[in-house]
Every structure is written in structure tokens, then in C-alpha cells.
Amino acid sequence: MATGTTDSTDQAGPSGAPGPGGVRFDDITATRRPPGPRLPTAVQTLLFGSFRHRWLPRLRARYGDVVRLRIYPNRSVVQLADLEHIRAVFGGSPALMHAGEGNAILKPLMGPHSVLLTDENEHRRTRRLLMPAFNGAALRGYREMMTDLAEREVRRWPASRPIRAHERMQALTLEIILRVVFGVAEGARLDELRTLLRRVVDVGPLDMIGWYNRTLQRIGPWRRYTRQARRVDELLYAEIAERRAAADVADRGDVLSRLLTASRTAAADGEAEPLSDAELRDQLVTLLLAGHETTATALAWALHELAADPARLARARRAADESDETYLEAVAKESLRLHPVVAEVARRVTRDIEIGGYRIPAGHTVMPSIALVHADAGHHPDPTRFSPERFLDSGPATGTWFPFGGGARRCLGAGFSLLESTIVLRAVLSHHHLTPGRRRAEGTKARNITLVPAHGVRLVPTPRHTG
């Protein structure tokens, strides 16, 4: 699931000369800090948390490609929008660019051992254990299950009555990831887990403040959220204990069984300590939450754009009928370009660096902006237009599309997500004609670290075939 750069090189030029895009990782000469707004931290946090899709482009227009922000809790963040700066960050040594620390905001939810929150040796160990569940052979094994669940879902849609596509895609992708992680999705424990996961992921910026404030966790909605998150942990630990005791765990192909088997093998060979229950819990939560929410949102946006464009809907429907997965994948990719679910990635720098003539001190977080690069007309002509054709033939220039991040930390689930999206789009379009369910254009709102359709993408599906 990981492609891109290795764990080795820094990107400074020889003898400390500037690297690509005016980037120095050694022999820092700059003394200026990046420019940025002087608003109080609380105000910047609110703007970033709730309105970043509108606020950050304005900051770039005012201050340029390198902008400093102050975000709660105690984060000095530097937004990057220049492609060469971003390439240098992705190509930098993981010892210098700590993605795990950059994602620290997720720690209360994902847990300290999550593959998203670890760095260097611990991250490499965890990633190595997870990779077999998402390689090419594993993906081929998931195809039939994904197809069956997608077909079952779309056949249940009411004829010629509005649905909220985002909700339906969330339900479907959750079913898929439950089966991938646990091998099954039946039973009282998983029924309860399914319900709770939907509630845990449905948080806004104010909810996230409670993650860091124990006082808030004892009152109102924060107390309810904390109780639900703890119940998720109880269910996961029960599932882990049951799976550890299973006699056939080595013969199962689900992620939990694969992790247990790989961990035992590595421990027996003296390569690593076996995974603890807490480590397993953190990986499972990460996969369950990150493995369904982002894909569901991307699919909802794709259906929204197709319903609003009859010509492209017809082209995509023909692709579904002809099993043209190249075009359907292009639809999914263009959805992720036009509506990035995660607007940025983060790396905490472990020592001073220089980017664009500015000094970025150790401890600051650099934030390559997916959204700003994807919306840049210099990289994607007519960037506000939905055009899957961009991704046919050679596609956009390398590095101008990175919804799954980049470098050594590129998302393990990229291939899984694109395969899932292609299969689901084919199922939907094979069975239904789509029309918009509301006259006004769908807006965007921030929810936790993601950007989602503000009104859930209301669509009217009409069966293509009757009888």
C-alpha cells in the first residue's frame, strides 16, 4: 500500500545549497518566520476546524505559499502550497519529518500505537505487519466480497424516492471494512460495534476539543461521547481475546487474524515483540474508522457530481455496463481531486529547516495542502470542473494529486479504497439512473479532520431495469 520515497534522503543541495523550491534541511541561513494571521489561537482554531476549506485559500492569496498558523492544542503549523516545497517534505527523511507527531490530534481517538501516530522504527514495524492485508493478492481476495455487499446495498434502494447518498455509502463501506478486519460482520458484539462506530466518527470541531479536556469529558455531549468510545474499546478487547484463543487463527484471512499470526511469527523468529492487546486495539480502530469514512465521502461526492452532469453520468453508466474499470476509477480519482476528504497532511519537523526562504523551527508542523494543490489551475486546468477524463491516459503531472499523502507515509489503504470505489460505482450505475434530490448545489462542511457534503448528497435513484 505504500509507494513513493524511502526512509533515507534529506533534500538539501550539495554543501548546504538550497534544494528544490528553495528548501534547506541543513546549514540553515534564513532568520525570518513565515507570515500569517495574528488572530488569537482560539479564533484560528475555530476557523481552521470549521471553515478551513474557505479560510485557507484566502490565507494563501494574502500571504503566499508558506503561511504560519496557531492551532489548539499548542501547535505552530506552517501551511505549504508550493509543489516543490511539498515534494521536498515528502522526500525528506522520516527521522526529520515525523508524520506520527504531525497527526497527534488523532491520538485520543486512534490510540498511541496507531500506524498513523507512530514514527521511525515503531512505524516501520507496524506498517510491515499491516502491509500483507493490503497487497495485490489480498485486494484480489476482497473483490468478490466487495461486489456482493455493493450489489446487496443498491438493490435495497427505494425506487424514485430520495436517499442521502452519504449515509448509504457510510453504511456500505463500514460493512466492507468490518468483514475485512474481522472476517465476519454478524453477531451481537459486531452489531453493537457497528452502531457505536457510526456515532464515534460523527464528531465536529467542538467535540474534538473534549478529547483534550478531562473536565469537558464529564459533562453533556462530551461525557456521552467518552462513554461510547470506551464501550468500543471493551468490544474490541473482547474480540481480540476471543481471536487469540481461536485454534484456526493462522488459517483465517481477515486483518485481525493476519496481525496475530504475523506478530507471533515475528516474535518466534526473534524479530520483534508480539503485539499487545493495546497495540492491536489501536490498529483496529484506525482501520475501522479511516477505512470506511473517507471512501464513503469520496463516493458520495462522485455520485453527486455524476447526478448533476447528465453527459458524464451517461459515460459512467456505459463504463459500468462494459466493466470499464479504468473510467470508473477515473471518476473516483476526480472526486478525490475536486472534493478532497482530508484537506492536508502533516509532518512535525524534528530540527530546524528552511523552506522558501523562511526558517521553520524544530517542533513546528509543516502541512502540505492537498486541497490547495488540487484546486490550483496551474496543475489542473479549469479546476472547479468535474472531469474524470483528466485521469485517463497519462493523467495529471506527478505529485499534483495526492489524496492519500505521499512519500514513505503514503496511505496503506490507497489501493483498497480505489478498488472499493470502482466496484461500488459499477454496482450503483448498473442498477440506477441518478438525479439530484435538491435544487441547490451541495455545500461542504468540516467534520472532525474530514470535509464532507453538508446536506448528505440527496439523490433520487430510478431503477434502470424493471421486471
GROMACS .gro file of C-alpha atoms in nm, residues 154-436:
model
  283
  154VAL     CA    1  -2.801  -0.086  -0.411
  155ARG     CA    2  -3.082  -0.340  -0.463
  156ARG     CA    3  -3.236  -0.213  -0.138
  157TRP     CA    4  -3.263   0.148  -0.253
  158PRO     CA    5  -3.622   0.275  -0.282
  159ALA     CA    6  -3.738   0.336  -0.637
  160SER     CA    7  -3.774   0.702  -0.732
  161ARG     CA    8  -3.756   0.821  -0.370
  162PRO     CA    9  -3.482   1.047  -0.230
  163ILE     CA   10  -3.193   0.895  -0.040
  164ARG     CA   11  -2.895   1.051   0.137
  165ALA     CA   12  -2.608   0.902  -0.057
  166HIS     CA   13  -2.350   0.984   0.209
  167GLU     CA   14  -2.537   0.780   0.472
  168ARG     CA   15  -2.582   0.486   0.234
  169MET     CA   16  -2.215   0.490   0.137
  170GLN     CA   17  -2.112   0.507   0.503
  171ALA     CA   18  -2.324   0.202   0.583
  172LEU     CA   19  -2.183   0.009   0.288
  173THR     CA   20  -1.817   0.090   0.340
  174LEU     CA   21  -1.850   0.011   0.711
  175GLU     CA   22  -1.987  -0.334   0.626
  176ILE     CA   23  -1.695  -0.391   0.389
  177ILE     CA   24  -1.425  -0.288   0.636
  178LEU     CA   25  -1.587  -0.491   0.917
  179ARG     CA   26  -1.557  -0.802   0.704
  180VAL     CA   27  -1.200  -0.719   0.603
  181VAL     CA   28  -1.093  -0.657   0.963
  182PHE     CA   29  -1.284  -0.935   1.139
  183GLY     CA   30  -1.372  -1.179   0.862
  184VAL     CA   31  -1.741  -1.168   0.958
  185ALA     CA   32  -1.990  -0.893   1.032
  186GLU     CA   33  -2.256  -1.089   1.223
  187GLY     CA   34  -2.316  -1.134   1.593
  188ALA     CA   35  -2.436  -0.920   1.882
  189ARG     CA   36  -2.090  -0.780   1.953
  190LEU     CA   37  -2.031  -0.661   1.599
  191ASP     CA   38  -2.388  -0.531   1.571
  192GLU     CA   39  -2.323  -0.307   1.870
  193LEU     CA   40  -1.980  -0.210   1.739
  194ARG     CA   41  -2.131  -0.112   1.405
  195THR     CA   42  -2.376   0.125   1.574
  196LEU     CA   43  -2.115   0.278   1.803
  197LEU     CA   44  -1.860   0.335   1.527
  198ARG     CA   45  -2.111   0.545   1.335
  199ARG     CA   46  -2.157   0.764   1.642
  200VAL     CA   47  -1.786   0.789   1.722
  201VAL     CA   48  -1.694   0.906   1.374
  202ASP     CA   49  -1.972   1.169   1.366
  203VAL     CA   50  -1.789   1.442   1.555
  204GLY     CA   51  -1.733   1.809   1.484
  205PRO     CA   52  -1.459   2.054   1.584
  206LEU     CA   53  -1.620   2.133   1.922
  207ASP     CA   54  -1.646   1.764   2.003
  208MET     CA   55  -1.274   1.725   1.936
  209ILE     CA   56  -1.187   1.985   2.199
  210GLY     CA   57  -1.327   1.742   2.455
  211TRP     CA   58  -1.061   1.489   2.355
  212TYR     CA   59  -0.806   1.706   2.535
  213ASN     CA   60  -1.013   1.834   2.824
  214ARG     CA   61  -1.096   1.591   3.106
  215THR     CA   62  -1.337   1.838   3.264
  216LEU     CA   63  -1.548   1.851   2.949
  217GLN     CA   64  -1.544   1.472   2.928
  218ARG     CA   65  -1.753   1.461   3.244
  219ILE     CA   66  -2.041   1.672   3.113
  220GLY     CA   67  -2.304   1.682   2.839
  221PRO     CA   68  -2.228   1.552   2.491
  222TRP     CA   69  -1.858   1.506   2.569
  223ARG     CA   70  -1.946   1.265   2.851
  224ARG     CA   71  -2.174   1.068   2.618
  225TYR     CA   72  -1.905   1.054   2.350
  226THR     CA   73  -1.643   0.938   2.602
  227ARG     CA   74  -1.873   0.663   2.725
  228GLN     CA   75  -1.934   0.543   2.369
  229ALA     CA   76  -1.563   0.541   2.288
  230ARG     CA   77  -1.490   0.334   2.599
  231ARG     CA   78  -1.758   0.086   2.502
  232VAL     CA   79  -1.596   0.049   2.159
  233ASP     CA   80  -1.272  -0.041   2.339
  234GLU     CA   81  -1.449  -0.302   2.551
  235LEU     CA   82  -1.596  -0.467   2.242
  236LEU     CA   83  -1.265  -0.467   2.059
  237TYR     CA   84  -1.073  -0.614   2.351
  238ALA     CA   85  -1.335  -0.889   2.380
  239GLU     CA   86  -1.297  -0.967   2.010
  240ILE     CA   87  -0.916  -0.972   2.041
  241ALA     CA   88  -0.931  -1.210   2.338
  242GLU     CA   89  -1.166  -1.444   2.154
  243ARG     CA   90  -0.947  -1.441   1.842
  244ARG     CA   91  -0.627  -1.509   2.040
  245ALA     CA   92  -0.793  -1.824   2.175
  246ALA     CA   93  -0.913  -1.948   1.833
  247ALA     CA   94  -0.746  -2.266   1.714
  248ASP     CA   95  -0.770  -2.175   1.344
  249VAL     CA   96  -0.640  -1.817   1.359
  250ALA     CA   97  -0.345  -1.898   1.128
  251ASP     CA   98  -0.586  -2.015   0.856
  252ARG     CA   99  -0.802  -1.703   0.854
  253GLY     CA  100  -0.755  -1.420   0.607
  254ASP     CA  101  -0.901  -1.124   0.797
  255VAL     CA  102  -0.678  -0.841   0.919
  256LEU     CA  103  -0.705  -0.924   1.290
  257SER     CA  104  -0.603  -1.285   1.230
  258ARG     CA  105  -0.324  -1.180   0.994
  259LEU     CA  106  -0.187  -0.939   1.256
  260LEU     CA  107  -0.193  -1.205   1.527
  261THR     CA  108  -0.024  -1.462   1.303
  262ALA     CA  109   0.242  -1.222   1.173
  263SER     CA  110   0.309  -1.097   1.526
  264ARG     CA  111   0.353  -1.449   1.660
  265THR     CA  112   0.583  -1.542   1.371
  266ALA     CA  113   0.799  -1.233   1.417
  267ALA     CA  114   0.825  -1.299   1.791
  268ALA     CA  115   0.915  -1.665   1.736
  269ASP     CA  116   1.189  -1.561   1.492
  270GLY     CA  117   1.324  -1.308   1.742
  271GLU     CA  118   1.250  -1.017   1.510
  272ALA     CA  119   1.008  -0.824   1.731
  273GLU     CA  120   0.799  -0.838   2.044
  274PRO     CA  121   0.445  -0.974   1.989
  275LEU     CA  122   0.171  -0.714   1.954
  276SER     CA  123  -0.004  -0.631   2.280
  277ASP     CA  124  -0.380  -0.605   2.311
  278ALA     CA  125  -0.346  -0.226   2.326
  279GLU     CA  126  -0.143  -0.221   2.003
  280LEU     CA  127  -0.397  -0.441   1.829
  281ARG     CA  128  -0.682  -0.223   1.953
  282ASP     CA  129  -0.519   0.091   1.810
  283GLN     CA  130  -0.466  -0.066   1.467
  284LEU     CA  131  -0.822  -0.198   1.455
  285VAL     CA  132  -0.973   0.139   1.547
  286THR     CA  133  -0.756   0.308   1.284
  287LEU     CA  134  -0.860   0.066   1.012
  288LEU     CA  135  -1.228   0.071   1.106
  289LEU     CA  136  -1.257   0.450   1.116
  290ALA     CA  137  -1.012   0.555   0.845
  291GLY     CA  138  -1.104   0.255   0.632
  292HIS     CA  139  -1.463   0.347   0.574
  293GLU     CA  140  -1.531   0.716   0.635
  294THR     CA  141  -1.301   0.866   0.371
  295THR     CA  142  -1.408   0.626   0.095
  296ALA     CA  143  -1.775   0.676   0.179
  297THR     CA  144  -1.737   1.053   0.149
  298ALA     CA  145  -1.548   1.031  -0.180
  299LEU     CA  146  -1.817   0.802  -0.324
  300ALA     CA  147  -2.097   1.036  -0.212
  301TRP     CA  148  -1.926   1.328  -0.385
  302ALA     CA  149  -1.874   1.120  -0.701
  303LEU     CA  150  -2.245   1.031  -0.715
  304HIS     CA  151  -2.335   1.396  -0.655
  305GLU     CA  152  -2.120   1.514  -0.946
  306LEU     CA  153  -2.249   1.244  -1.182
  307ALA     CA  154  -2.614   1.317  -1.099
  308ALA     CA  155  -2.556   1.685  -1.177
  309ASP     CA  156  -2.394   1.614  -1.516
  310PRO     CA  157  -2.614   1.400  -1.747
  311ALA     CA  158  -2.343   1.362  -2.012
  312ARG     CA  159  -2.085   1.228  -1.770
  313LEU     CA  160  -2.347   1.018  -1.595
  314ALA     CA  161  -2.421   0.852  -1.929
  315ARG     CA  162  -2.049   0.797  -1.990
  316ALA     CA  163  -2.002   0.644  -1.645
  317ARG     CA  164  -2.314   0.428  -1.684
  318ARG     CA  165  -2.174   0.293  -2.010
  319ALA     CA  166  -1.847   0.218  -1.832
  320ALA     CA  167  -2.039   0.026  -1.566
  321ASP     CA  168  -2.224  -0.176  -1.830
  322GLU     CA  169  -1.898  -0.255  -2.011
  323SER     CA  170  -1.697  -0.321  -1.692
  324ASP     CA  171  -1.466  -0.036  -1.789
  325GLU     CA  172  -1.293  -0.003  -1.452
  326THR     CA  173  -1.039   0.244  -1.590
  327TYR     CA  174  -1.307   0.509  -1.638
  328LEU     CA  175  -1.483   0.428  -1.310
  329GLU     CA  176  -1.154   0.463  -1.124
  330ALA     CA  177  -1.102   0.796  -1.302
  331VAL     CA  178  -1.441   0.907  -1.165
  332ALA     CA  179  -1.327   0.815  -0.813
  333LYS     CA  180  -0.995   0.994  -0.858
  334GLU     CA  181  -1.157   1.309  -0.991
  335SER     CA  182  -1.397   1.308  -0.697
  336LEU     CA  183  -1.098   1.300  -0.462
  337ARG     CA  184  -0.932   1.582  -0.655
  338LEU     CA  185  -1.231   1.814  -0.665
  339HIS     CA  186  -1.352   1.727  -0.314
  340PRO     CA  187  -1.052   1.615  -0.106
  341VAL     CA  188  -1.186   1.439   0.200
  342VAL     CA  189  -0.876   1.526   0.401
  343ALA     CA  190  -0.754   1.873   0.307
  344GLU     CA  191  -0.394   1.841   0.425
  345VAL     CA  192  -0.130   1.611   0.568
  346ALA     CA  193   0.109   1.696   0.849
  347ARG     CA  194   0.473   1.641   0.941
  348ARG     CA  195   0.633   1.762   1.265
  349VAL     CA  196   0.993   1.866   1.197
  350THR     CA  197   1.248   1.737   1.448
  351ARG     CA  198   1.506   2.007   1.374
  352ASP     CA  199   1.517   2.348   1.209
  353ILE     CA  200   1.462   2.354   0.834
  354GLU     CA  201   1.436   2.627   0.572
  355ILE     CA  202   1.152   2.639   0.320
  356GLY     CA  203   1.101   2.918   0.068
  357GLY     CA  204   1.350   3.140   0.250
  358TYR     CA  205   1.171   3.101   0.585
  359ARG     CA  206   1.304   2.927   0.895
  360ILE     CA  207   1.078   2.655   1.030
  361PRO     CA  208   1.194   2.575   1.386
  362ALA     CA  209   1.208   2.225   1.527
  363GLY     CA  210   0.875   2.128   1.679
  364HIS     CA  211   0.668   2.313   1.419
  365THR     CA  212   0.430   2.116   1.197
  366VAL     CA  213   0.455   2.157   0.820
  367MET     CA  214   0.125   2.095   0.645
  368PRO     CA  215   0.131   2.016   0.271
  369SER     CA  216  -0.210   2.125   0.146
  370ILE     CA  217  -0.387   1.867  -0.065
  371ALA     CA  218  -0.684   2.097  -0.122
  372LEU     CA  219  -0.482   2.396  -0.244
  373VAL     CA  220  -0.273   2.192  -0.488
  374HIS     CA  221  -0.579   2.009  -0.621
  375ALA     CA  222  -0.757   2.341  -0.680
  376ASP     CA  223  -0.459   2.511  -0.847
  377ALA     CA  224  -0.526   2.593  -1.213
  378GLY     CA  225  -0.152   2.569  -1.276
  379HIS     CA  226  -0.171   2.197  -1.206
  380HIS     CA  227  -0.532   2.117  -1.304
  381PRO     CA  228  -0.683   2.333  -1.580
  382ASP     CA  229  -1.035   2.455  -1.508
  383PRO     CA  230  -1.005   2.311  -1.156
  384THR     CA  231  -1.367   2.365  -1.048
  385ARG     CA  232  -1.499   2.144  -1.329
  386PHE     CA  233  -1.567   1.774  -1.265
  387SER     CA  234  -1.378   1.593  -1.540
  388PRO     CA  235  -1.277   1.228  -1.490
  389GLU     CA  236  -1.107   1.245  -1.830
  390ARG     CA  237  -0.812   1.416  -1.656
  391PHE     CA  238  -0.714   1.077  -1.521
  392LEU     CA  239  -0.724   0.887  -1.848
  393ASP     CA  240  -0.407   0.823  -2.048
  394SER     CA  241  -0.112   0.980  -1.862
  395GLY     CA  242  -0.323   1.172  -1.609
  396PRO     CA  243  -0.213   1.482  -1.416
  397ALA     CA  244   0.155   1.556  -1.361
  398THR     CA  245   0.326   1.350  -1.093
  399GLY     CA  246   0.277   1.493  -0.746
  400THR     CA  247  -0.019   1.717  -0.831
  401TRP     CA  248  -0.273   1.463  -0.700
  402PHE     CA  249  -0.208   1.320  -0.355
  403PRO     CA  250  -0.530   1.248  -0.162
  404PHE     CA  251  -0.352   0.957   0.008
  405GLY     CA  252  -0.049   1.162   0.113
  406GLY     CA  253   0.298   1.096  -0.021
  407GLY     CA  254   0.644   0.961   0.040
  408ALA     CA  255   0.714   0.682   0.286
  409ARG     CA  256   0.387   0.756   0.468
  410ARG     CA  257   0.152   0.723   0.172
  411CYS     CA  258  -0.171   0.565   0.294
  412LEU     CA  259  -0.163   0.186   0.313
  413GLY     CA  260  -0.527   0.174   0.204
  414ALA     CA  261  -0.495   0.367  -0.124
  415GLY     CA  262  -0.533   0.062  -0.347
  416PHE     CA  263  -0.810  -0.078  -0.127
  417SER     CA  264  -1.005   0.248  -0.142
  418LEU     CA  265  -0.980   0.284  -0.520
  419LEU     CA  266  -1.081  -0.078  -0.579
  420GLU     CA  267  -1.375  -0.040  -0.342
  421SER     CA  268  -1.484   0.284  -0.509
  422THR     CA  269  -1.469   0.131  -0.855
  423ILE     CA  270  -1.677  -0.171  -0.751
  424VAL     CA  271  -1.939   0.039  -0.571
  425LEU     CA  272  -1.973   0.284  -0.861
  426ARG     CA  273  -2.024  -0.004  -1.102
  427ALA     CA  274  -2.298  -0.152  -0.879
  428VAL     CA  275  -2.481   0.179  -0.837
  429LEU     CA  276  -2.467   0.278  -1.202
  430SER     CA  277  -2.559  -0.068  -1.331
  431HIS     CA  278  -2.885  -0.060  -1.137
  432HIS     CA  279  -2.989   0.306  -1.112
  433HIS     CA  280  -3.027   0.627  -1.301
  434LEU     CA  281  -2.948   0.920  -1.070
  435THR     CA  282  -3.099   1.267  -1.047
  436PRO     CA  283  -3.034   1.537  -0.786
   0.00000   0.00000   0.00000
